[in-house]
Amino acid sequence: MHSMDCERGISPENIADLYPADDYPHGNPRHWRSYYKHVLLLAYQSCGVVYGDLSTSPLYVYKSTFAGPVRRFEDEETIFGVFSLVFWTITLIPLLKYVFIVLSADDNGEGGTFALYSLLVRHAKFSLMPNQQAADEELSAYHKPGYAAQDTAMLRALRRFLENHSKSRTCLLLTVLFGASLVIGDGVLTPAMSVMSSFSGLQVHSHALTNGEVVILSCIVLVCLFTLQHWGTHRVSFLFAPVIVTWLLLLGGTGVYNIIVWNPRVFYALSPTYLIRFFMRTGKEGWIALGGVLLSMTGTEAMFADLGHFTATSIRVAFVGLIYPCLVLQYMGQAAFLSKTPECDIHFIFFKSIPVRLFWPVLVVATLASIVGSQAVITATFSIVRQCMALGCFPRVKIVHTSSLIPGQIYSPEINWLLMLVCLSVTVGFRDTMLIGNAYGMACSGVMVVTTLLMTLVIIFVWQLGFIMATLFLLAFGVVEGVYLSAALMKVPQGGWLPLALSLLFVAIMYTWHYGTRLKHSFDVQNKVSLRWIHALGPSLGIVRVPGIGLIYSELASGVPAVFSHFVTNLPAFHQVLVFVCVKAVPIPHVCPEERHLVGRIGPRDFHMFRCVVRYGYKDLLGEESDFENDLVLRIAEFVHMEAAEAADNRPSDGAASAVEGRMSVVRRPGDLARTGRLLVQEPADEESLVVRAATAATDGDKSDTLESLQAIYEAESPGAAYGGRRQRVRFELSDLAGEHVDPEVKAELAAIVEAKHAGVAYIMGHSYIKARKSSNVFKKFAIDIAYNFLRKNSRGPAVALNIPHISLIEVGMIYYV
């Protein structure tokens, strides 16, 4: 759900914006009822997306806890102590920390580690992202209302220290990347753990079923799960919520049954005294058992990470009203059952505690719930990868929307098949949910510690509640999670090494890509073309200016890239109109289309050189415009009109930001096309494109098979084709009525732009080769010459990522010595 005014969710914070002052729900009960219905509907839907992983935890918590040395203490008091641990764990971390505190730290409705990082870099200069401009701070979503700056001397000193020391900012980025890597690791471990745990229930009634056969069945389901990802989940997502709600009701119902039938005294274990006595009795063995108890929190991070699809209120209502009581009742019921049947096989404790008549229905629903939980984590992994790409921290991979209605439903083929291979390797290699559980717990505790550290900084710099409140938060939750993390580290030799290895591998990939991207941008900044050199060339730039528009792509938001001088000195001609296009990410989740484009001029009017900066949020899909060429021409024409109006009124335009080469302004797509002296006319569906018309005219009107094939290729590769439709054919013309109120110079420039558009558009990009300088140390040479170049050669090219038609692409070779 987008967080902008154009597409906002309903929450207590913005409900006043949805109702006029005289219709505010305080005075109209009907609006309150509508609001509550909306919240309850979102809460119901969130059960299937957010809580699938957390709700399947009862399948393996007690099994993992009592599989270790604490098994020899298995009596009623120890079992009650373990339940007390589970109860206070899910009360303190998921309920108190996430539901009541962390969910409030949203970034314009979005959650997750990147949302916290985004908040921090906007309220202090912690970012290592290049291309940031002062104009970015004028975006409507950049500053969240209600966060008033109340800097103290100590806060200013700490901010200054972190801003002036690049190593501290690098450590912050590495922390965020480590948290993101652990979430990606969950995309491997959650399907393996959940599916194997659900299928292990078959061994309760079918004793002849071996572990190897359970592994084979699990692998078959996992292959089907990952193979069907490209179809998207929107076709079956309506079943997710009913499956999880049914599963939770079964958990709560069977929990109540076991409490009544086996041991109602388990209610005494709600007292924290059982927790204290548990540690006094078990000692070190009880501390090691925490590695199993922390599995009761798996999937908790999803409450915050999936915040963008729902609202904080709906997620809170779902957790407090359904998730929390059902889980508590289930854990309580398993403890009551186990306290009276100590001879029970602990590996099948969940299915042993199910009444015989409900065994098969529960097994079926458990399998479906494990698949739903796995699906949610896989989708979250795709989203994390997309966010890393937007921030320049992950190699370019293919990202496609699987649903035109749900923005978060995306799919990445490369990441999907990689996850499947690693997941199958884990399932076949470990062949035991105990070992997978150890790895799972390591990833879970690591993500929570990262969130706690980032939240501490948010409390200081964003909420500005002071160091005392931040210290209390860090002590209250950081100490508890640190104890769980230490217990998980004890199980590193028994499977806990896997998420660490995967996370370190992903962090190395992410930071290497980020490091190479930063060095490349620094080279571009240091080797920008001098504007004086361009001015000295004159309007012709020292070469022949041929009809057409040249879109020169660069990562520079200001200045002229070195690739331009390289092109000019090697080719005798260039296009009549030049537009330097910079596509960049800004540290907010979504940028409204009305604020996306910054347009400015380079040089005098007769140079016909412009700059367009296209800004995306870290959750926006790059290159999603289906008609970028025509949209860009409209915005440039609007800028020409705005510039003339500004000169006439002798006043700056709204949203303007100063630049070296001139003023840049936020340019919205104009609604009144005739106002700027132009008309947009859609061509007939059977009319040929400009490419074919120009080529046909050159061949005396005989349209050959080659030209028809060029027409097909051009339309297939155009941006609109990627979104399921033919490329819109439009033609620009100047209005005859425009001359009455448009300045002659403005009209002449608009005519030149229209003429250039009719001649065709070419995309010009630099094909870069990055090499470390000879004076660089060994580590830098390895990072750039080997690691970064390997990633670059095996990832998607920038032209493909930006959805540029290959038939219109011109690439210029460049060597970067960084």
mmCIF file of C-alpha atoms in Angstrom, residues 385-646:
data_model
loop_
_atom_site.group_PDB
_atom_site.id
_atom_site.type_symbol
_atom_site.label_atom_id
_atom_site.label_comp_id
_atom_site.label_asym_id
_atom_site.label_seq_id
_atom_site.Cartn_x
_atom_site.Cartn_y
_atom_site.Cartn_z
ATOM 1 C CA VAL A 385 16.234 -8.053 -2.861
ATOM 2 C CA ARG A 386 14.353 -5.327 -4.728
ATOM 3 C CA GLN A 387 15.022 -2.839 -1.921
ATOM 4 C CA CYS A 388 18.725 -3.734 -1.905
ATOM 5 C CA MET A 389 18.851 -3.160 -5.670
ATOM 6 C CA ALA A 390 17.184 0.230 -5.313
ATOM 7 C CA LEU A 391 19.803 1.316 -2.774
ATOM 8 C CA GLY A 392 22.645 0.107 -5.004
ATOM 9 C CA CYS A 393 23.516 -2.816 -2.733
ATOM 10 C CA PHE A 394 22.642 -5.812 -4.906
ATOM 11 C CA PRO A 395 23.466 -6.845 -8.487
ATOM 12 C CA ARG A 396 20.675 -6.197 -10.974
ATOM 13 C CA VAL A 397 18.298 -9.141 -11.293
ATOM 14 C CA LYS A 398 14.986 -9.460 -13.082
ATOM 15 C CA ILE A 399 11.999 -8.191 -11.078
ATOM 16 C CA VAL A 400 8.495 -8.627 -12.493
ATOM 17 C CA HIS A 401 5.049 -7.908 -11.110
ATOM 18 C CA THR A 402 2.825 -10.966 -10.855
ATOM 19 C CA SER A 403 -0.262 -8.911 -10.074
ATOM 20 C CA SER A 404 -1.459 -5.613 -11.521
ATOM 21 C CA LEU A 405 -3.599 -5.003 -8.433
ATOM 22 C CA ILE A 406 -1.203 -5.826 -5.574
ATOM 23 C CA PRO A 407 2.036 -3.771 -5.693
ATOM 24 C CA GLY A 408 3.936 -6.105 -3.346
ATOM 25 C CA GLN A 409 3.418 -9.236 -5.437
ATOM 26 C CA ILE A 410 6.727 -9.509 -7.300
ATOM 27 C CA TYR A 411 8.885 -12.334 -8.586
ATOM 28 C CA SER A 412 12.579 -12.688 -9.399
ATOM 29 C CA PRO A 413 13.490 -15.779 -11.461
ATOM 30 C CA GLU A 414 17.198 -15.754 -10.568
ATOM 31 C CA ILE A 415 16.566 -15.381 -6.834
ATOM 32 C CA ASN A 416 13.749 -17.936 -6.923
ATOM 33 C CA TRP A 417 15.843 -20.703 -8.457
ATOM 34 C CA LEU A 418 18.776 -19.874 -6.197
ATOM 35 C CA LEU A 419 16.531 -20.129 -3.132
ATOM 36 C CA MET A 420 15.132 -23.435 -4.369
ATOM 37 C CA LEU A 421 18.569 -24.980 -4.894
ATOM 38 C CA VAL A 422 19.811 -23.895 -1.480
ATOM 39 C CA CYS A 423 16.550 -24.948 0.208
ATOM 40 C CA LEU A 424 16.701 -28.418 -1.354
ATOM 41 C CA SER A 425 20.359 -28.696 -0.406
ATOM 42 C CA VAL A 426 19.515 -27.843 3.205
ATOM 43 C CA THR A 427 16.620 -30.329 3.282
ATOM 44 C CA VAL A 428 18.638 -33.177 1.779
ATOM 45 C CA GLY A 429 21.871 -32.298 3.564
ATOM 46 C CA PHE A 430 20.500 -31.908 7.103
ATOM 47 C CA ARG A 431 17.608 -34.407 6.795
ATOM 48 C CA ASP A 432 16.622 -33.431 10.325
ATOM 49 C CA THR A 433 14.378 -30.632 11.567
ATOM 50 C CA MET A 434 16.508 -30.369 14.714
ATOM 51 C CA LEU A 435 19.543 -29.180 12.745
ATOM 52 C CA ILE A 436 17.415 -26.921 10.541
ATOM 53 C CA GLY A 437 15.793 -25.540 13.705
ATOM 54 C CA ASN A 438 19.199 -24.602 15.102
ATOM 55 C CA ALA A 439 19.953 -22.669 11.927
ATOM 56 C CA TYR A 440 16.481 -21.137 11.951
ATOM 57 C CA GLY A 441 16.865 -19.882 15.509
ATOM 58 C CA MET A 442 20.207 -18.287 14.665
ATOM 59 C CA ALA A 443 18.658 -16.288 11.811
ATOM 60 C CA CYS A 444 15.627 -15.282 13.910
ATOM 61 C CA SER A 445 17.630 -13.968 16.859
ATOM 62 C CA GLY A 446 20.081 -12.144 14.591
ATOM 63 C CA VAL A 447 17.332 -10.187 12.791
ATOM 64 C CA MET A 448 15.752 -9.150 16.090
ATOM 65 C CA VAL A 449 19.054 -7.861 17.485
ATOM 66 C CA VAL A 450 19.593 -5.794 14.309
ATOM 67 C CA THR A 451 16.074 -4.320 14.620
ATOM 68 C CA THR A 452 16.702 -3.445 18.280
ATOM 69 C CA LEU A 453 19.957 -1.639 17.452
ATOM 70 C CA LEU A 454 18.332 0.349 14.634
ATOM 71 C CA MET A 455 15.304 1.155 16.800
ATOM 72 C CA THR A 456 17.616 2.551 19.472
ATOM 73 C CA LEU A 457 19.037 4.995 16.921
ATOM 74 C CA VAL A 458 15.523 5.850 15.707
ATOM 75 C CA ILE A 459 14.473 6.694 19.269
ATOM 76 C CA ILE A 460 17.480 9.032 19.540
ATOM 77 C CA PHE A 461 17.571 10.732 16.139
ATOM 78 C CA VAL A 462 14.024 10.430 14.743
ATOM 79 C CA TRP A 463 11.686 10.327 17.729
ATOM 80 C CA GLN A 464 14.172 12.385 19.784
ATOM 81 C CA LEU A 465 13.004 10.919 23.090
ATOM 82 C CA GLY A 466 16.447 11.232 24.639
ATOM 83 C CA PHE A 467 19.261 8.901 25.541
ATOM 84 C CA ILE A 468 17.543 7.638 28.684
ATOM 85 C CA MET A 469 14.558 6.230 26.782
ATOM 86 C CA ALA A 470 16.857 4.748 24.142
ATOM 87 C CA THR A 471 18.995 3.116 26.832
ATOM 88 C CA LEU A 472 15.939 1.671 28.569
ATOM 89 C CA PHE A 473 14.691 0.225 25.279
ATOM 90 C CA LEU A 474 18.110 -1.247 24.504
ATOM 91 C CA LEU A 475 18.435 -2.797 27.972
ATOM 92 C CA ALA A 476 14.870 -4.108 28.127
ATOM 93 C CA PHE A 477 14.936 -5.894 24.789
ATOM 94 C CA GLY A 478 18.591 -6.009 23.749
ATOM 95 C CA VAL A 479 19.643 -7.924 26.858
ATOM 96 C CA VAL A 480 16.885 -10.518 26.416
ATOM 97 C CA GLU A 481 17.604 -10.968 22.703
ATOM 98 C CA GLY A 482 21.334 -11.049 23.449
ATOM 99 C CA VAL A 483 20.775 -13.995 25.810
ATOM 100 C CA TYR A 484 18.806 -15.822 23.125
ATOM 101 C CA LEU A 485 21.494 -15.008 20.565
ATOM 102 C CA SER A 486 24.187 -16.411 22.859
ATOM 103 C CA ALA A 487 22.184 -19.627 23.217
ATOM 104 C CA ALA A 488 21.820 -19.827 19.433
ATOM 105 C CA LEU A 489 25.577 -19.327 19.022
ATOM 106 C CA MET A 490 26.146 -22.400 21.162
ATOM 107 C CA LYS A 491 24.479 -24.421 18.410
ATOM 108 C CA VAL A 492 26.675 -23.119 15.601
ATOM 109 C CA PRO A 493 28.393 -26.534 15.194
ATOM 110 C CA GLN A 494 24.961 -28.252 15.050
ATOM 111 C CA GLY A 495 23.540 -26.333 12.093
ATOM 112 C CA GLY A 496 23.719 -22.771 13.398
ATOM 113 C CA TRP A 497 26.634 -22.097 11.073
ATOM 114 C CA LEU A 498 24.396 -22.152 7.999
ATOM 115 C CA PRO A 499 22.603 -18.770 8.388
ATOM 116 C CA LEU A 500 25.893 -17.180 9.418
ATOM 117 C CA ALA A 501 27.600 -18.509 6.301
ATOM 118 C CA LEU A 502 24.719 -17.486 4.043
ATOM 119 C CA SER A 503 24.506 -14.042 5.639
ATOM 120 C CA LEU A 504 28.238 -13.398 5.342
ATOM 121 C CA LEU A 505 28.112 -14.489 1.700
ATOM 122 C CA PHE A 506 25.193 -12.164 0.917
ATOM 123 C CA VAL A 507 26.764 -9.284 2.861
ATOM 124 C CA ALA A 508 29.984 -9.754 0.892
ATOM 125 C CA ILE A 509 28.037 -9.683 -2.396
ATOM 126 C CA MET A 510 25.980 -6.654 -1.373
ATOM 127 C CA TYR A 511 28.853 -4.587 -0.034
ATOM 128 C CA THR A 512 31.128 -5.450 -2.957
ATOM 129 C CA TRP A 513 28.464 -4.251 -5.377
ATOM 130 C CA HIS A 514 27.854 -1.128 -3.306
ATOM 131 C CA TYR A 515 31.596 -0.437 -3.037
ATOM 132 C CA GLY A 516 32.130 -0.759 -6.793
ATOM 133 C CA THR A 517 29.088 1.395 -7.545
ATOM 134 C CA ARG A 518 30.323 4.142 -5.213
ATOM 135 C CA LEU A 519 33.801 4.150 -6.745
ATOM 136 C CA LYS A 520 32.298 4.341 -10.239
ATOM 137 C CA HIS A 521 30.149 7.300 -9.224
ATOM 138 C CA SER A 522 33.137 9.034 -7.620
ATOM 139 C CA PHE A 523 35.041 8.638 -10.888
ATOM 140 C CA ASP A 524 32.125 10.202 -12.793
ATOM 141 C CA VAL A 525 32.007 13.139 -10.375
ATOM 142 C CA GLN A 526 35.745 13.756 -10.620
ATOM 143 C CA ASN A 527 35.761 13.559 -14.427
ATOM 144 C CA LYS A 528 32.724 15.655 -15.267
ATOM 145 C CA VAL A 529 32.877 17.673 -18.459
ATOM 146 C CA SER A 530 33.463 21.369 -17.910
ATOM 147 C CA LEU A 531 30.499 23.553 -18.846
ATOM 148 C CA ARG A 532 32.949 26.152 -20.117
ATOM 149 C CA TRP A 533 34.231 23.608 -22.634
ATOM 150 C CA ILE A 534 30.667 22.959 -23.812
ATOM 151 C CA HIS A 535 29.897 26.668 -24.054
ATOM 152 C CA ALA A 536 33.070 27.221 -26.048
ATOM 153 C CA LEU A 537 31.884 24.693 -28.631
ATOM 154 C CA GLY A 538 28.827 26.804 -29.388
ATOM 155 C CA PRO A 539 25.274 25.639 -30.175
ATOM 156 C CA SER A 540 26.537 23.101 -32.723
ATOM 157 C CA LEU A 541 28.899 21.572 -30.101
ATOM 158 C CA GLY A 542 31.564 21.502 -32.793
ATOM 159 C CA ILE A 543 29.775 18.716 -34.668
ATOM 160 C CA VAL A 544 26.790 18.231 -36.952
ATOM 161 C CA ARG A 545 23.443 18.297 -35.095
ATOM 162 C CA VAL A 546 21.125 15.820 -36.807
ATOM 163 C CA PRO A 547 17.335 15.577 -36.264
ATOM 164 C CA GLY A 548 16.230 13.482 -33.322
ATOM 165 C CA ILE A 549 16.342 13.285 -29.525
ATOM 166 C CA GLY A 550 19.315 11.731 -27.764
ATOM 167 C CA LEU A 551 18.692 10.426 -24.244
ATOM 168 C CA ILE A 552 22.095 10.173 -22.537
ATOM 169 C CA TYR A 553 21.838 8.007 -19.429
ATOM 170 C CA SER A 554 24.181 8.796 -16.564
ATOM 171 C CA GLU A 555 24.360 8.294 -12.808
ATOM 172 C CA LEU A 556 25.162 11.987 -12.322
ATOM 173 C CA ALA A 557 22.347 14.148 -11.005
ATOM 174 C CA SER A 558 24.316 17.282 -11.878
ATOM 175 C CA GLY A 559 27.030 18.047 -14.412
ATOM 176 C CA VAL A 560 27.814 16.460 -17.772
ATOM 177 C CA PRO A 561 29.252 12.915 -17.705
ATOM 178 C CA ALA A 562 32.595 12.040 -19.263
ATOM 179 C CA VAL A 563 30.875 9.652 -21.664
ATOM 180 C CA PHE A 564 29.474 12.701 -23.490
ATOM 181 C CA SER A 565 32.913 14.096 -24.371
ATOM 182 C CA HIS A 566 34.026 10.599 -25.326
ATOM 183 C CA PHE A 567 31.064 10.350 -27.694
ATOM 184 C CA VAL A 568 31.537 13.834 -29.178
ATOM 185 C CA THR A 569 35.244 13.321 -29.880
ATOM 186 C CA ASN A 570 34.674 9.977 -31.629
ATOM 187 C CA LEU A 571 31.543 10.648 -33.684
ATOM 188 C CA PRO A 572 31.004 13.482 -36.194
ATOM 189 C CA ALA A 573 27.308 14.057 -35.442
ATOM 190 C CA PHE A 574 24.911 14.275 -32.544
ATOM 191 C CA HIS A 575 21.183 14.727 -32.037
ATOM 192 C CA GLN A 576 19.344 18.012 -32.327
ATOM 193 C CA VAL A 577 17.920 17.748 -28.778
ATOM 194 C CA LEU A 578 19.976 16.224 -25.955
ATOM 195 C CA VAL A 579 18.525 15.084 -22.643
ATOM 196 C CA PHE A 580 20.796 13.858 -19.856
ATOM 197 C CA VAL A 581 18.711 11.323 -17.925
ATOM 198 C CA CYS A 582 19.604 10.249 -14.390
ATOM 199 C CA VAL A 583 17.542 7.475 -12.792
ATOM 200 C CA LYS A 584 18.219 7.353 -9.064
ATOM 201 C CA ALA A 585 16.815 6.062 -5.789
ATOM 202 C CA VAL A 586 15.859 8.276 -2.864
ATOM 203 C CA PRO A 587 15.578 7.098 0.765
ATOM 204 C CA ILE A 588 11.786 6.963 0.897
ATOM 205 C CA PRO A 589 9.585 3.967 0.063
ATOM 206 C CA HIS A 590 7.522 5.522 -2.727
ATOM 207 C CA VAL A 591 7.707 8.664 -4.867
ATOM 208 C CA CYS A 592 4.423 9.990 -6.220
ATOM 209 C CA PRO A 593 4.406 10.190 -10.045
ATOM 210 C CA GLU A 594 3.664 13.924 -9.781
ATOM 211 C CA GLU A 595 6.962 14.481 -7.919
ATOM 212 C CA ARG A 596 9.116 11.953 -9.758
ATOM 213 C CA HIS A 597 10.700 14.142 -12.453
ATOM 214 C CA LEU A 598 13.133 17.011 -11.989
ATOM 215 C CA VAL A 599 13.778 18.858 -15.256
ATOM 216 C CA GLY A 600 16.361 21.557 -15.946
ATOM 217 C CA ARG A 601 18.332 23.159 -18.761
ATOM 218 C CA ILE A 602 22.036 22.834 -19.561
ATOM 219 C CA GLY A 603 23.537 25.829 -21.340
ATOM 220 C CA PRO A 604 21.747 28.543 -23.338
ATOM 221 C CA ARG A 605 18.389 28.010 -25.024
ATOM 222 C CA ASP A 606 19.834 27.475 -28.522
ATOM 223 C CA PHE A 607 21.919 24.499 -27.273
ATOM 224 C CA HIS A 608 18.691 22.463 -26.811
ATOM 225 C CA MET A 609 20.252 20.516 -23.932
ATOM 226 C CA PHE A 610 18.184 19.418 -20.921
ATOM 227 C CA ARG A 611 18.538 17.306 -17.822
ATOM 228 C CA CYS A 612 15.875 15.020 -16.357
ATOM 229 C CA VAL A 613 16.308 13.344 -12.966
ATOM 230 C CA VAL A 614 13.865 10.466 -12.457
ATOM 231 C CA ARG A 615 13.475 9.607 -8.773
ATOM 232 C CA TYR A 616 12.271 6.291 -7.365
ATOM 233 C CA GLY A 617 11.642 5.090 -3.843
ATOM 234 C CA TYR A 618 13.245 1.903 -2.585
ATOM 235 C CA LYS A 619 9.928 0.062 -3.006
ATOM 236 C CA ASP A 620 9.053 1.439 -6.437
ATOM 237 C CA LEU A 621 9.533 -0.807 -9.443
ATOM 238 C CA LEU A 622 12.216 0.630 -11.718
ATOM 239 C CA GLY A 623 11.294 1.333 -15.333
ATOM 240 C CA GLU A 624 7.569 0.840 -14.837
ATOM 241 C CA GLU A 625 6.548 3.697 -17.135
ATOM 242 C CA SER A 626 5.011 2.236 -20.251
ATOM 243 C CA ASP A 627 5.359 5.436 -22.300
ATOM 244 C CA PHE A 628 8.563 7.038 -21.072
ATOM 245 C CA GLU A 629 9.548 8.758 -24.329
ATOM 246 C CA ASN A 630 6.290 10.634 -24.851
ATOM 247 C CA ASP A 631 5.984 11.422 -21.158
ATOM 248 C CA LEU A 632 9.492 12.908 -21.142
ATOM 249 C CA VAL A 633 8.757 15.107 -24.173
ATOM 250 C CA LEU A 634 5.627 16.424 -22.466
ATOM 251 C CA ARG A 635 7.554 17.272 -19.305
ATOM 252 C CA ILE A 636 10.324 19.041 -21.218
ATOM 253 C CA ALA A 637 7.747 21.096 -23.099
ATOM 254 C CA GLU A 638 6.074 21.941 -19.802
ATOM 255 C CA PHE A 639 9.458 22.972 -18.369
ATOM 256 C CA VAL A 640 10.060 25.298 -21.329
ATOM 257 C CA HIS A 641 6.695 26.920 -20.640
ATOM 258 C CA MET A 642 7.389 27.177 -16.876
ATOM 259 C CA GLU A 643 10.797 28.690 -17.562
ATOM 260 C CA ALA A 644 9.296 31.335 -19.834
ATOM 261 C CA ALA A 645 6.553 32.118 -17.305
ATOM 262 C CA GLU A 646 9.127 32.413 -14.541
#
